CSV table of C-alpha atoms in Angstrom, one decimal:
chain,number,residue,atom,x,y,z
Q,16,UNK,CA,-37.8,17.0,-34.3
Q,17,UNK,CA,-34.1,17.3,-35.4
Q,18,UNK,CA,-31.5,17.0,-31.9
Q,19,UNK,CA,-30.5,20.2,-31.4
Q,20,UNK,CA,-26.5,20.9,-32.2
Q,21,UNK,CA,-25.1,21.2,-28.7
Q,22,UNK,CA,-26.9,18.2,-27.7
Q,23,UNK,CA,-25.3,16.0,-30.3
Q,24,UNK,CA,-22.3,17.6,-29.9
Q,25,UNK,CA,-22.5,16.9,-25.8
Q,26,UNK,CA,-23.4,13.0,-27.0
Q,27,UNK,CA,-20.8,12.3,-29.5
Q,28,UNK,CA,-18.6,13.5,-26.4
Q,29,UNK,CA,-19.9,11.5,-23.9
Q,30,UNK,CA,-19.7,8.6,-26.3
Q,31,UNK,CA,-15.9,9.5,-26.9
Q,32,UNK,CA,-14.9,9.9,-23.1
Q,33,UNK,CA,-16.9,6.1,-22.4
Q,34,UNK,CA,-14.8,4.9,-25.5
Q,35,UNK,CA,-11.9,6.3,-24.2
Q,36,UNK,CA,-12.1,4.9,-20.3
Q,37,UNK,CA,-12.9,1.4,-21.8
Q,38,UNK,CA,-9.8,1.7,-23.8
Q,39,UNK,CA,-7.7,2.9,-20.7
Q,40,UNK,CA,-9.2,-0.1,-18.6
Q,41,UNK,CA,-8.4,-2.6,-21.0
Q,42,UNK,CA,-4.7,-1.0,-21.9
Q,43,UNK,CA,-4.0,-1.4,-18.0
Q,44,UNK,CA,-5.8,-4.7,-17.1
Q,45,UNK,CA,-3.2,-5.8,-20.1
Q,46,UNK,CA,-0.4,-4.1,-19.0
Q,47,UNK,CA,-1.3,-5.5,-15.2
Q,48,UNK,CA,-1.7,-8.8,-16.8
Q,49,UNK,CA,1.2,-9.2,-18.3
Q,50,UNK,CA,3.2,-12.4,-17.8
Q,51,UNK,CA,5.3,-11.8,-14.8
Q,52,UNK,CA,4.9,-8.2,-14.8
Q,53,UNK,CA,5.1,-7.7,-11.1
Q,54,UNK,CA,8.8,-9.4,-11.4
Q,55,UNK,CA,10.2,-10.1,-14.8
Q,56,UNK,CA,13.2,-9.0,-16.7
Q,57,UNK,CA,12.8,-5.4,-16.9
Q,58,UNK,CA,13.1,-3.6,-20.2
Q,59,UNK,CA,16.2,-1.3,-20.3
Q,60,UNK,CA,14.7,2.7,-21.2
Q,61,UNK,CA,16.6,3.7,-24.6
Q,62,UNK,CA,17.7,6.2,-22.5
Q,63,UNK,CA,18.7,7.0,-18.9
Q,64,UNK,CA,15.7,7.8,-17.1
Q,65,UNK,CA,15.6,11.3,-15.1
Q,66,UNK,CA,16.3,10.4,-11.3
Q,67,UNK,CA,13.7,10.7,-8.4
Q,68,UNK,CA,14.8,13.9,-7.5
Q,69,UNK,CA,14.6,15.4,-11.1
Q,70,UNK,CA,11.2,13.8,-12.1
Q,71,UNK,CA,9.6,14.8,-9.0
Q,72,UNK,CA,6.2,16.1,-10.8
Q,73,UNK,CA,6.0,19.5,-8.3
Q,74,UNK,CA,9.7,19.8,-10.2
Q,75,UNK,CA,8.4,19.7,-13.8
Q,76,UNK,CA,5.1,21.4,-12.9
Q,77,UNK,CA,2.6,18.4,-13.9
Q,78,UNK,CA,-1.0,19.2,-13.7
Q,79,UNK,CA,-0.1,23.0,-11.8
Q,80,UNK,CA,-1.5,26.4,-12.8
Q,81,UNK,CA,-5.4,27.4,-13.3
Q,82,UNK,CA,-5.5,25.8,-15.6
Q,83,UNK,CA,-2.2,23.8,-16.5
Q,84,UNK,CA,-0.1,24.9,-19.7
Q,85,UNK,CA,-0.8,22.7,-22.5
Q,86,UNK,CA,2.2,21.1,-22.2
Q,87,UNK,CA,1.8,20.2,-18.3
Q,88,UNK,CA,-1.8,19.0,-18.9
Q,89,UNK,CA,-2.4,15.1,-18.4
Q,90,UNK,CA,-5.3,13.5,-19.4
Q,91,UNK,CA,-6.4,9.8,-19.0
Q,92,UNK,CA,-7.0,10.4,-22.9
Q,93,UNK,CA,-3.2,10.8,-23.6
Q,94,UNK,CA,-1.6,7.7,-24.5
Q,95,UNK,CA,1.5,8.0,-22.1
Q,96,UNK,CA,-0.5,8.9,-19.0
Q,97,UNK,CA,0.9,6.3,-17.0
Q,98,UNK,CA,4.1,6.5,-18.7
Q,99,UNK,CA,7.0,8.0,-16.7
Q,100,UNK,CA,8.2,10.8,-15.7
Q,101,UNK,CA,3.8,11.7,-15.8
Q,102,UNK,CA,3.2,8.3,-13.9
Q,103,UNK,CA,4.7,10.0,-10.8
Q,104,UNK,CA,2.1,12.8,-10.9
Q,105,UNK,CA,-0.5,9.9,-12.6
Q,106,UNK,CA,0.5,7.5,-9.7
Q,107,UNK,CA,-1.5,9.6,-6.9
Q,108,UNK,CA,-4.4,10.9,-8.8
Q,109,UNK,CA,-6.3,7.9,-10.2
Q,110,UNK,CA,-9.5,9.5,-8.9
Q,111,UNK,CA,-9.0,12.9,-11.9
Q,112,UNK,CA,-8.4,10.8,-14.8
Q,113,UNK,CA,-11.2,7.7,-14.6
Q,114,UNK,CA,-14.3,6.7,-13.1
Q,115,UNK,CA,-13.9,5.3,-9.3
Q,116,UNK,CA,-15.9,4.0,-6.1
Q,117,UNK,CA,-15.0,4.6,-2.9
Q,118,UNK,CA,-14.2,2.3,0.1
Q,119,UNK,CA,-15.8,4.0,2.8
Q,120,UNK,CA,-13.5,4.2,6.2
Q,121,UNK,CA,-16.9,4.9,8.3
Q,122,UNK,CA,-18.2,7.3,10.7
Q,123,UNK,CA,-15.7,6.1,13.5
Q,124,UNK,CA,-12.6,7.3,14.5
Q,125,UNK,CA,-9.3,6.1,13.1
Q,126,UNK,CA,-6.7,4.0,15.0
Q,127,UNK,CA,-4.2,5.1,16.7
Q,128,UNK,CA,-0.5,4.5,15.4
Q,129,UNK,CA,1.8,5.4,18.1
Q,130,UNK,CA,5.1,7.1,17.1
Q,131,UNK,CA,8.8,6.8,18.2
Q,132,UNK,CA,10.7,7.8,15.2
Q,133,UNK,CA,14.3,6.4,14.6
Q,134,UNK,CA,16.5,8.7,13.2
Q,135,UNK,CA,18.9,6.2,12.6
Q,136,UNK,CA,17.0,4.0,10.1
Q,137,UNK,CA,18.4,6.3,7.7
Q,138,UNK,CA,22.0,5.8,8.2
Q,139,UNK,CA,21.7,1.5,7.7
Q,140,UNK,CA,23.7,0.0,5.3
Q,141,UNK,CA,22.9,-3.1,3.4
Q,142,UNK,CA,24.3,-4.6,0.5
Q,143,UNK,CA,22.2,-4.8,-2.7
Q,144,UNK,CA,21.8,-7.9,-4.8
Q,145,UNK,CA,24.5,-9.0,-7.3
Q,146,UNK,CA,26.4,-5.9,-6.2
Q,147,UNK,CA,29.9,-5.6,-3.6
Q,148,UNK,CA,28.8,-1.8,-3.0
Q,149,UNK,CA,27.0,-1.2,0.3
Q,150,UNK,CA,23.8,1.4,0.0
Q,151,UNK,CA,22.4,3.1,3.0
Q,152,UNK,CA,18.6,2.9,3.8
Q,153,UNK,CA,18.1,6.6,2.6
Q,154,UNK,CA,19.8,5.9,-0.7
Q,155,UNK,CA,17.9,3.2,-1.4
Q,156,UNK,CA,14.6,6.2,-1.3
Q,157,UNK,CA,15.9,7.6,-4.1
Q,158,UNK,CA,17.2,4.8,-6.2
Q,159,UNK,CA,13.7,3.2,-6.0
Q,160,UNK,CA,11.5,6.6,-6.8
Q,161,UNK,CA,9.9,6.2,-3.3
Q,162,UNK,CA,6.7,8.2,-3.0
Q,163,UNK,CA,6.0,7.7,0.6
Q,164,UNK,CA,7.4,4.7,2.9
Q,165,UNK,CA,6.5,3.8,6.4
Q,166,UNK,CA,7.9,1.3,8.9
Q,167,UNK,CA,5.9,0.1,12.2
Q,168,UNK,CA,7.8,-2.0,14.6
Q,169,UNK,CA,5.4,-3.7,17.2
Q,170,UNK,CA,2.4,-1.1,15.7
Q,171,UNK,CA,4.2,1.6,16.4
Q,172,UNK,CA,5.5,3.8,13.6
Q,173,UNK,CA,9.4,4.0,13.6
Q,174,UNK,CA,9.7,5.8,10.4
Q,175,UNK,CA,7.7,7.7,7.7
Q,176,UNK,CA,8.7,9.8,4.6
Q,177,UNK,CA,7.0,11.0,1.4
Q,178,UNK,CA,8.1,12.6,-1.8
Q,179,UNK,CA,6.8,13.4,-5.2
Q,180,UNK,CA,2.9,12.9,-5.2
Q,181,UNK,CA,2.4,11.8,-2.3
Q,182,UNK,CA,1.7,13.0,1.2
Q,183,UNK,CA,0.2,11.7,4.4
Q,184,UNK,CA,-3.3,13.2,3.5
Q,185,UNK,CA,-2.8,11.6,0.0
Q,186,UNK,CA,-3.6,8.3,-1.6
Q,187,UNK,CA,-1.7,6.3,-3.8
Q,188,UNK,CA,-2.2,3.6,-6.5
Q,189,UNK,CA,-1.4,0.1,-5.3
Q,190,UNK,CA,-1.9,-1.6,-8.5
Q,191,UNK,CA,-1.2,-5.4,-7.9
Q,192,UNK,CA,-1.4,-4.9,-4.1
Q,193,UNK,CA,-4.9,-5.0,-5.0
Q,194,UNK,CA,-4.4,-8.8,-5.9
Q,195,UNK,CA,-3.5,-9.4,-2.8
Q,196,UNK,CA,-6.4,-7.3,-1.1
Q,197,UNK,CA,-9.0,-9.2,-3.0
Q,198,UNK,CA,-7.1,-12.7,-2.4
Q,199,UNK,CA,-6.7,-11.8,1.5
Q,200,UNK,CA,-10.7,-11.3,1.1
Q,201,UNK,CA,-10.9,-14.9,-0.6
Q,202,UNK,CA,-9.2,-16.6,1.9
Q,203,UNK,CA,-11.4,-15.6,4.5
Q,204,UNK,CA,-14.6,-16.3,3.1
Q,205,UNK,CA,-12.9,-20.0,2.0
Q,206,UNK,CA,-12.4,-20.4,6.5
Q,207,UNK,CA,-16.0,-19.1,6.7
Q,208,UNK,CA,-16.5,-21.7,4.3
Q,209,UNK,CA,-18.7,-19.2,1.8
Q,210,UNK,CA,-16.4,-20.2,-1.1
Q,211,UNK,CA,-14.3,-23.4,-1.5
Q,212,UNK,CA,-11.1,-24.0,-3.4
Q,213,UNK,CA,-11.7,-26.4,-6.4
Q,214,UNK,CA,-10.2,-29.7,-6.8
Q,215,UNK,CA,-6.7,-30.0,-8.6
Q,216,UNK,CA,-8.2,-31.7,-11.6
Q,217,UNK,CA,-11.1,-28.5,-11.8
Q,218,UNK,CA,-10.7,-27.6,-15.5
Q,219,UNK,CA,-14.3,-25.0,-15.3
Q,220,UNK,CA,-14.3,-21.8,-16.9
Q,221,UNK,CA,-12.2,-18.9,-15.8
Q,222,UNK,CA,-13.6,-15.9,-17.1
Q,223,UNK,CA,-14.1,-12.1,-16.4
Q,224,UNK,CA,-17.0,-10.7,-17.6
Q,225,UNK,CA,-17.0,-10.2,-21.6
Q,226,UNK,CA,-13.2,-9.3,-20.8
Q,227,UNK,CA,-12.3,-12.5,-19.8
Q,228,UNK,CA,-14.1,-14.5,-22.0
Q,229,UNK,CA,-12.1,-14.0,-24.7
Q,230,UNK,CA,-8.9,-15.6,-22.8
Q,231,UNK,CA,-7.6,-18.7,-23.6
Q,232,UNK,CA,-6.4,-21.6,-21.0
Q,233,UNK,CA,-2.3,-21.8,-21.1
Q,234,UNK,CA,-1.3,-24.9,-20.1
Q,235,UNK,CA,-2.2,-27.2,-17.3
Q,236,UNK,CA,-3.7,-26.0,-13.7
Q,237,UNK,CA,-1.0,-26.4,-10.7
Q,238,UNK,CA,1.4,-27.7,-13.2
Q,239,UNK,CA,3.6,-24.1,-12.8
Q,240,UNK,CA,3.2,-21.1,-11.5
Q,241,UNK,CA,1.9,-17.9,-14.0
Q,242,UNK,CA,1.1,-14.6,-12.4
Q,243,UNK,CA,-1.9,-13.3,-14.1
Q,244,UNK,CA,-4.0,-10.7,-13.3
Q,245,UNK,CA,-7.4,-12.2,-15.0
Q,246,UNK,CA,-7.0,-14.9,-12.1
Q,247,UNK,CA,-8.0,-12.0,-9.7
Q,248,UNK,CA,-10.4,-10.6,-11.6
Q,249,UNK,CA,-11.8,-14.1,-12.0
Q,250,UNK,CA,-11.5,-14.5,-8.1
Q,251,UNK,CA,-13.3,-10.6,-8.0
Q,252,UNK,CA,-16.5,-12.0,-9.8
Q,253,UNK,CA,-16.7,-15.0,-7.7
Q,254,UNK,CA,-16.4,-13.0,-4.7
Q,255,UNK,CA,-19.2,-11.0,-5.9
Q,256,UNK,CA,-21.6,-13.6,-6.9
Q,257,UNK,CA,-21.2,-15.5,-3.9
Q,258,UNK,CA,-21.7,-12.4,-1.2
Q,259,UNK,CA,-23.6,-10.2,-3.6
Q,260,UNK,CA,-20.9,-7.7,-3.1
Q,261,UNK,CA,-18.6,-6.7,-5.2
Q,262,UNK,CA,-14.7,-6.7,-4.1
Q,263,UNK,CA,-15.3,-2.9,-3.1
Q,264,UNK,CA,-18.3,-3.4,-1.1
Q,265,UNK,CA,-16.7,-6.6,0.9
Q,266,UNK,CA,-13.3,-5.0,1.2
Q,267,UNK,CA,-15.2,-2.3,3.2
Q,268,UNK,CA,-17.5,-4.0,4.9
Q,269,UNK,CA,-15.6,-6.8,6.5
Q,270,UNK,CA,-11.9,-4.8,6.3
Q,271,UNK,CA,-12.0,-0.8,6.2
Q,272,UNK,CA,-14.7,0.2,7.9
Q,273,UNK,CA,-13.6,-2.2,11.2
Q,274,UNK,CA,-9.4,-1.6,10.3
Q,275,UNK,CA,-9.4,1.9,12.0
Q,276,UNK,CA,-8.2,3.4,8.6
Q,277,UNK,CA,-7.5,7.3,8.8
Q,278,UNK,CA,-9.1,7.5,5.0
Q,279,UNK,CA,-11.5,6.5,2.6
Q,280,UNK,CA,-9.8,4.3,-0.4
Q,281,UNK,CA,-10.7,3.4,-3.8
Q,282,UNK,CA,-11.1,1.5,-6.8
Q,283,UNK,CA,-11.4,2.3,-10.3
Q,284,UNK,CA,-13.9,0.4,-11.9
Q,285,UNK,CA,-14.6,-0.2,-15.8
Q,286,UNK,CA,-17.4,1.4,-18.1
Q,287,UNK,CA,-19.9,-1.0,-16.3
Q,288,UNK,CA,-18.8,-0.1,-12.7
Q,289,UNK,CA,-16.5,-3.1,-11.7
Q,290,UNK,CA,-14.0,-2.4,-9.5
Q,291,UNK,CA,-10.6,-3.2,-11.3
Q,292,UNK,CA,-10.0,-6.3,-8.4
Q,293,UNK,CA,-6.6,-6.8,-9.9
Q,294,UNK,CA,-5.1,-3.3,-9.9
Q,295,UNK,CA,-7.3,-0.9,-9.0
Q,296,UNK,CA,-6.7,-0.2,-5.7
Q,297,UNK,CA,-5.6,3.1,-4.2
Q,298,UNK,CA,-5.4,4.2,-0.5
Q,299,UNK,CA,-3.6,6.0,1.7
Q,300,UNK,CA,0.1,4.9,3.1
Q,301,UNK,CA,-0.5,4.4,6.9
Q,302,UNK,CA,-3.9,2.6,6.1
Q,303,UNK,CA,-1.7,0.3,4.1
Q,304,UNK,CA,0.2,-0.5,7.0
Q,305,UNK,CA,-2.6,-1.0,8.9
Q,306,UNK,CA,-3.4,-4.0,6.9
Q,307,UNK,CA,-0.3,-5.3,7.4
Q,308,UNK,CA,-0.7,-4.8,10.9
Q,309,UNK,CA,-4.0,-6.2,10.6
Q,310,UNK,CA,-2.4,-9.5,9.3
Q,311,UNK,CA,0.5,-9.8,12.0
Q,312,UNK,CA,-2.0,-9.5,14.2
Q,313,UNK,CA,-3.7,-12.5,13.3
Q,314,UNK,CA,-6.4,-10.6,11.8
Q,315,UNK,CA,-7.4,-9.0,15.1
Q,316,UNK,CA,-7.7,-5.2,15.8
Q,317,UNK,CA,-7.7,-4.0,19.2
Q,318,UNK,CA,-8.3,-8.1,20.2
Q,319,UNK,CA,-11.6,-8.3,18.4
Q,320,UNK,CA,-11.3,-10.5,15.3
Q,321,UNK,CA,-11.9,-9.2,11.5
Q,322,UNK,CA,-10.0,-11.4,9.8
Q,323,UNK,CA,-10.1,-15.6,10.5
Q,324,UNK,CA,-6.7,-16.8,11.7
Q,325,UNK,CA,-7.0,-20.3,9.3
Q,326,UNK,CA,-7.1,-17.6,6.4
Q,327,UNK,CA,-3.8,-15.5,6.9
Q,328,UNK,CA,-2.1,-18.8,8.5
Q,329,UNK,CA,-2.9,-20.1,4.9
Q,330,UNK,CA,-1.2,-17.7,3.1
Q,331,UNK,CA,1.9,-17.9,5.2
Q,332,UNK,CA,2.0,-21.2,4.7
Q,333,UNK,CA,2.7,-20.7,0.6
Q,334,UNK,CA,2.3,-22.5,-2.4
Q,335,UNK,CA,4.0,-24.7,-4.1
Q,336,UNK,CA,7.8,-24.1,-4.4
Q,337,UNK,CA,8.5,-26.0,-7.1
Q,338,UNK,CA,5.3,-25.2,-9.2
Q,339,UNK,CA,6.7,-21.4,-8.2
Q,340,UNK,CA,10.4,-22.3,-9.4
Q,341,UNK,CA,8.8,-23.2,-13.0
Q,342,UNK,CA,7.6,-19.5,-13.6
Q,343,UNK,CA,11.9,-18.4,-13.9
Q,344,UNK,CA,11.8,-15.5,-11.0
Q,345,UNK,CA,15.1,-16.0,-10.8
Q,346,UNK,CA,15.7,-13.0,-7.9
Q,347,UNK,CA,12.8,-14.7,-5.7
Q,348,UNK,CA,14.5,-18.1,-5.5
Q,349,UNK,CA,12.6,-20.5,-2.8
Q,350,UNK,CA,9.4,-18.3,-2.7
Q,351,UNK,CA,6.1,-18.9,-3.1
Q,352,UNK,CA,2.3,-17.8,-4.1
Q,353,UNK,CA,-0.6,-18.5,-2.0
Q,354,UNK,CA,-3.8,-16.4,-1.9
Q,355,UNK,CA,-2.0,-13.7,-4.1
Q,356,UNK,CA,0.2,-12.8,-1.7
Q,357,UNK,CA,3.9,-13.8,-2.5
Q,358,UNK,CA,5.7,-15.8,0.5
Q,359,UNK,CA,9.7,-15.4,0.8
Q,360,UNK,CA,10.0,-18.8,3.1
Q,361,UNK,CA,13.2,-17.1,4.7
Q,362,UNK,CA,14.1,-17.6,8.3
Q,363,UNK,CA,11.8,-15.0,9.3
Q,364,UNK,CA,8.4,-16.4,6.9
Q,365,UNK,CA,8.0,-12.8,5.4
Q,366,UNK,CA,5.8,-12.7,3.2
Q,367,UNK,CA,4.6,-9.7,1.1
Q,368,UNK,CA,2.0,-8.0,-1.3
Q,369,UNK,CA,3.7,-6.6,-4.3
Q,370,UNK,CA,2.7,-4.4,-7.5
Q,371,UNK,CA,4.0,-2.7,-10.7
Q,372,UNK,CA,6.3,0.5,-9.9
Q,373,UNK,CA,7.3,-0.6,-6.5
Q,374,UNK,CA,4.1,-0.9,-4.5
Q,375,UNK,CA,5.0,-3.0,-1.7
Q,376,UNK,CA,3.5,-4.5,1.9
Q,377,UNK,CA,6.2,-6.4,3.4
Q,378,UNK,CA,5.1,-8.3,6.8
Q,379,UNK,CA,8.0,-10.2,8.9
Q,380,UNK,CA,6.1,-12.2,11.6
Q,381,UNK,CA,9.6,-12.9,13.0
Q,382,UNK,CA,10.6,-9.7,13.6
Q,383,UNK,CA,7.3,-7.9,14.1
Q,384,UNK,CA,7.6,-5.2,11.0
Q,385,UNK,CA,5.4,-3.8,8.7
Q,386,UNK,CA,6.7,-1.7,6.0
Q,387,UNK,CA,4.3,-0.2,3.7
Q,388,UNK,CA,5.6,1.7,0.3
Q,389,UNK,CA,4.0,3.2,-2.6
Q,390,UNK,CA,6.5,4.3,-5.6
Q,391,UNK,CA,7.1,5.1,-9.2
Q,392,UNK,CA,9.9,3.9,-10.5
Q,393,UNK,CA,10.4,4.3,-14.0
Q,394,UNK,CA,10.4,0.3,-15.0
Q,395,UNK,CA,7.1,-1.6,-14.2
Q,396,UNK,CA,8.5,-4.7,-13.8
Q,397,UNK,CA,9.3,-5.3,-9.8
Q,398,UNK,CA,13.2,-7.1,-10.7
Q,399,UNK,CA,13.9,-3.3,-11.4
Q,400,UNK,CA,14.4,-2.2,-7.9
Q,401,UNK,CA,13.7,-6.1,-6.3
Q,402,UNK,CA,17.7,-6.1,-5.6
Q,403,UNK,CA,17.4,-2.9,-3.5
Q,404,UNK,CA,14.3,-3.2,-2.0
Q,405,UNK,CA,14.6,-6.8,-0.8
Q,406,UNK,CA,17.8,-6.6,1.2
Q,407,UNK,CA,17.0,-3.4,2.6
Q,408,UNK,CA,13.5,-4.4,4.1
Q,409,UNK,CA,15.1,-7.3,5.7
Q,410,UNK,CA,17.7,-5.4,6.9
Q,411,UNK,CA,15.4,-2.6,8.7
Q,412,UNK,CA,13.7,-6.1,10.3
Q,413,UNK,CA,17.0,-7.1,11.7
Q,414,UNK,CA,17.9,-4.2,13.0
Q,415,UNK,CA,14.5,-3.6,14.6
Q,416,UNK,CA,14.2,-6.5,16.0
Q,417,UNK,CA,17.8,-6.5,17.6
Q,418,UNK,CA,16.7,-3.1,19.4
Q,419,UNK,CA,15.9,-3.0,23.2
């Protein structure tokens, strides 16, 4: 008996919308994956791009109205959904456009962050990289397209602001933060000894799925550093063989549900389900934090252990810096790589988590600081607002830690 008509029609659909997403997930695994897209050379707009406060997306009316006009409609289907100025609406609604699964927070309640707000964070001035011009701490909001920042000091929050998408009930793409979630997740099962790091000389196979297959070895392991996002997706499916979890599952087993987050989180995940272990990640901003708190901590919350010490002591402790100086980050001179989490080796050992936009977790150990930030500026590439954004985290640290 012939289909009837609205059944094909529903099927050719479907067919077209599972087409689509695997399109979408490939463009951004290669966008993601990119060589040095967290921190190369940006490439200069042909034009001036609108500012933060005139691309704010309640502004130009993205996505608003029952339903949107045609022309404020955004659909994963479009090929410039995650191009700006719609990647600031795009940014916090990951969830509407593609298929996701959730990282539970749990039935228990969240933990407390204590406030004592300083109103004078705002006024510091700092001095931005390759410039004699001083910028003040507020300025620095706007010149980065800051969707939401927060600072804690000792665990207790000393600022907090939000713009454009976001909000504190919100959640936020952290797109290569999620590296450093999954590689924070490595480590630890390395120190429980589930997993263990290959020998130098290990030439195996480094593959994701049917994806990764297809990707050819550039040059020599250890030789030089390359940021590449297959290595975390790579690091995802080993994960996932080894615990019979997938990055997802772990991440809220052994992390969320025993972090005291205030939200559920998220990945997106590919036409097979997969979370997207290299850039997937979305969560809210204080949760963020809390992972940063988490780590200078020394993996404890509340004094009970989540996370082994051996594991976050690795990744402060770095990579190689002259493997690093190879890969030409010419702003980030003397870091390092270790774990997927990018290691400044500066007086203080701060260390951070970094991704496309402006997504940012900067932990100074010395200094007792978290500062968590989700953003989206206009150039992918993180040596776009790298000479702002450096200075001025280091020079909140300072000035925190010089307080009574």
């Amino acid at each position: 008996m012939p289909v009837p008509r609205p059944h094909i029609a529903l099927t050719r659909v479907r067919a077209a919308l599972a087409s689509s997403r695997a399109r979408l997930a490939a463009a951004l695994v290669a966008v993601l994956a990119l060589p040095g897209a967290a921190t190369a050379a940006p490439a200069s707009p042909t034009s001036p791009p609108l500012s933060a406060e005139a691309s704010d997306p309640r502004l130009l009316g993205w996505m608003q109205g029952a339903p949107p006009p045609e022309d404020k409609r955004i659909r994963y289907t479009d090929d410039d959904y995650f191009s700006f100025p719609k990647l600031r609406w795009t940014a916090c609604h990951f969830r509407q456009l593609m298929p996701t699964v959730g990282v539970s927070r749990g039935p228990g309640a969240a933990r407390d962050l204590p406030r004592r707000l300083d109103a004078a964070i705002d006024a510091l001035s700092f001095t931005p990289t390759g410039t004699h011009r001083q910028m003040t701490w507020a300025q620095s909001l706007s010149a980065n397209y800051t969707d939401g920042i927060v600072v804690l000091h000792d665990g207790v929050v000393v600022y907090e602001r939000y713009s454009g998408c976001l909000d504190e009930h919100g959640q936020h793409g952290a797109m290569s933060v999620s590296k450093s979630m999954t590689g924070l997740l490595g480590e630890m099962l390395v120190a429980e000894g589930v997993i263990v790091p290959p020998a130098p000389s290990y030439t195996g196979p480094r593959s994701y799925y049917d994806y990764l297959q297809t990707v050819q070895k550039q040059g020599r392991h250890g030789e030089a550093f390359g940021y590449k996002t297959i290595n975390t997706d790579a690091l995802g499916w080993i994960i996932a063989r080894r615990t019979g979890q997938s990055v997802a599952q772990l991440l809220q087993s052994r992390i969320w549900q025993r972090l005291g987050a205030e939200q559920d989180a998220y990945y997106t995940v590919d036409s097979t389900g997969t979370p997207f272990a290299g850039g997937g990640f979305n969560a809210g901003l204080r949760d963020l934090a809390r992972v940063g708190q988490l780590l200078l901590d020394d993996g404890k919350v509340d004094g009970q252990p989540i996370v082994p010490a051996a594991a976050i002591a690795r990744i402060r402790a770095g990579g190689s810096k002259q493997a690093f100086a190879k890969a030409g980050y010419a702003q980030l001179p003397g870091w390092s790589y270790r774990g997927m989490w990018w290691i400044s080796h500066n007086d203080h050992g701060a260390y951070m988590a970094r991704g496309v936009h402006g997504q940012a977790l900067y932990i100074d150990p010395t200094a007792r600081v978290v500062i968590a930030r989700f953003g989206s500026h206009p150039v992918a590439a993180n040596s776009a607002n790298d000479p702002t954004t450096l200075p001025a985290f280091d020079a909140v640290a300072r000035y925190l830690m010089a307080q009574p």
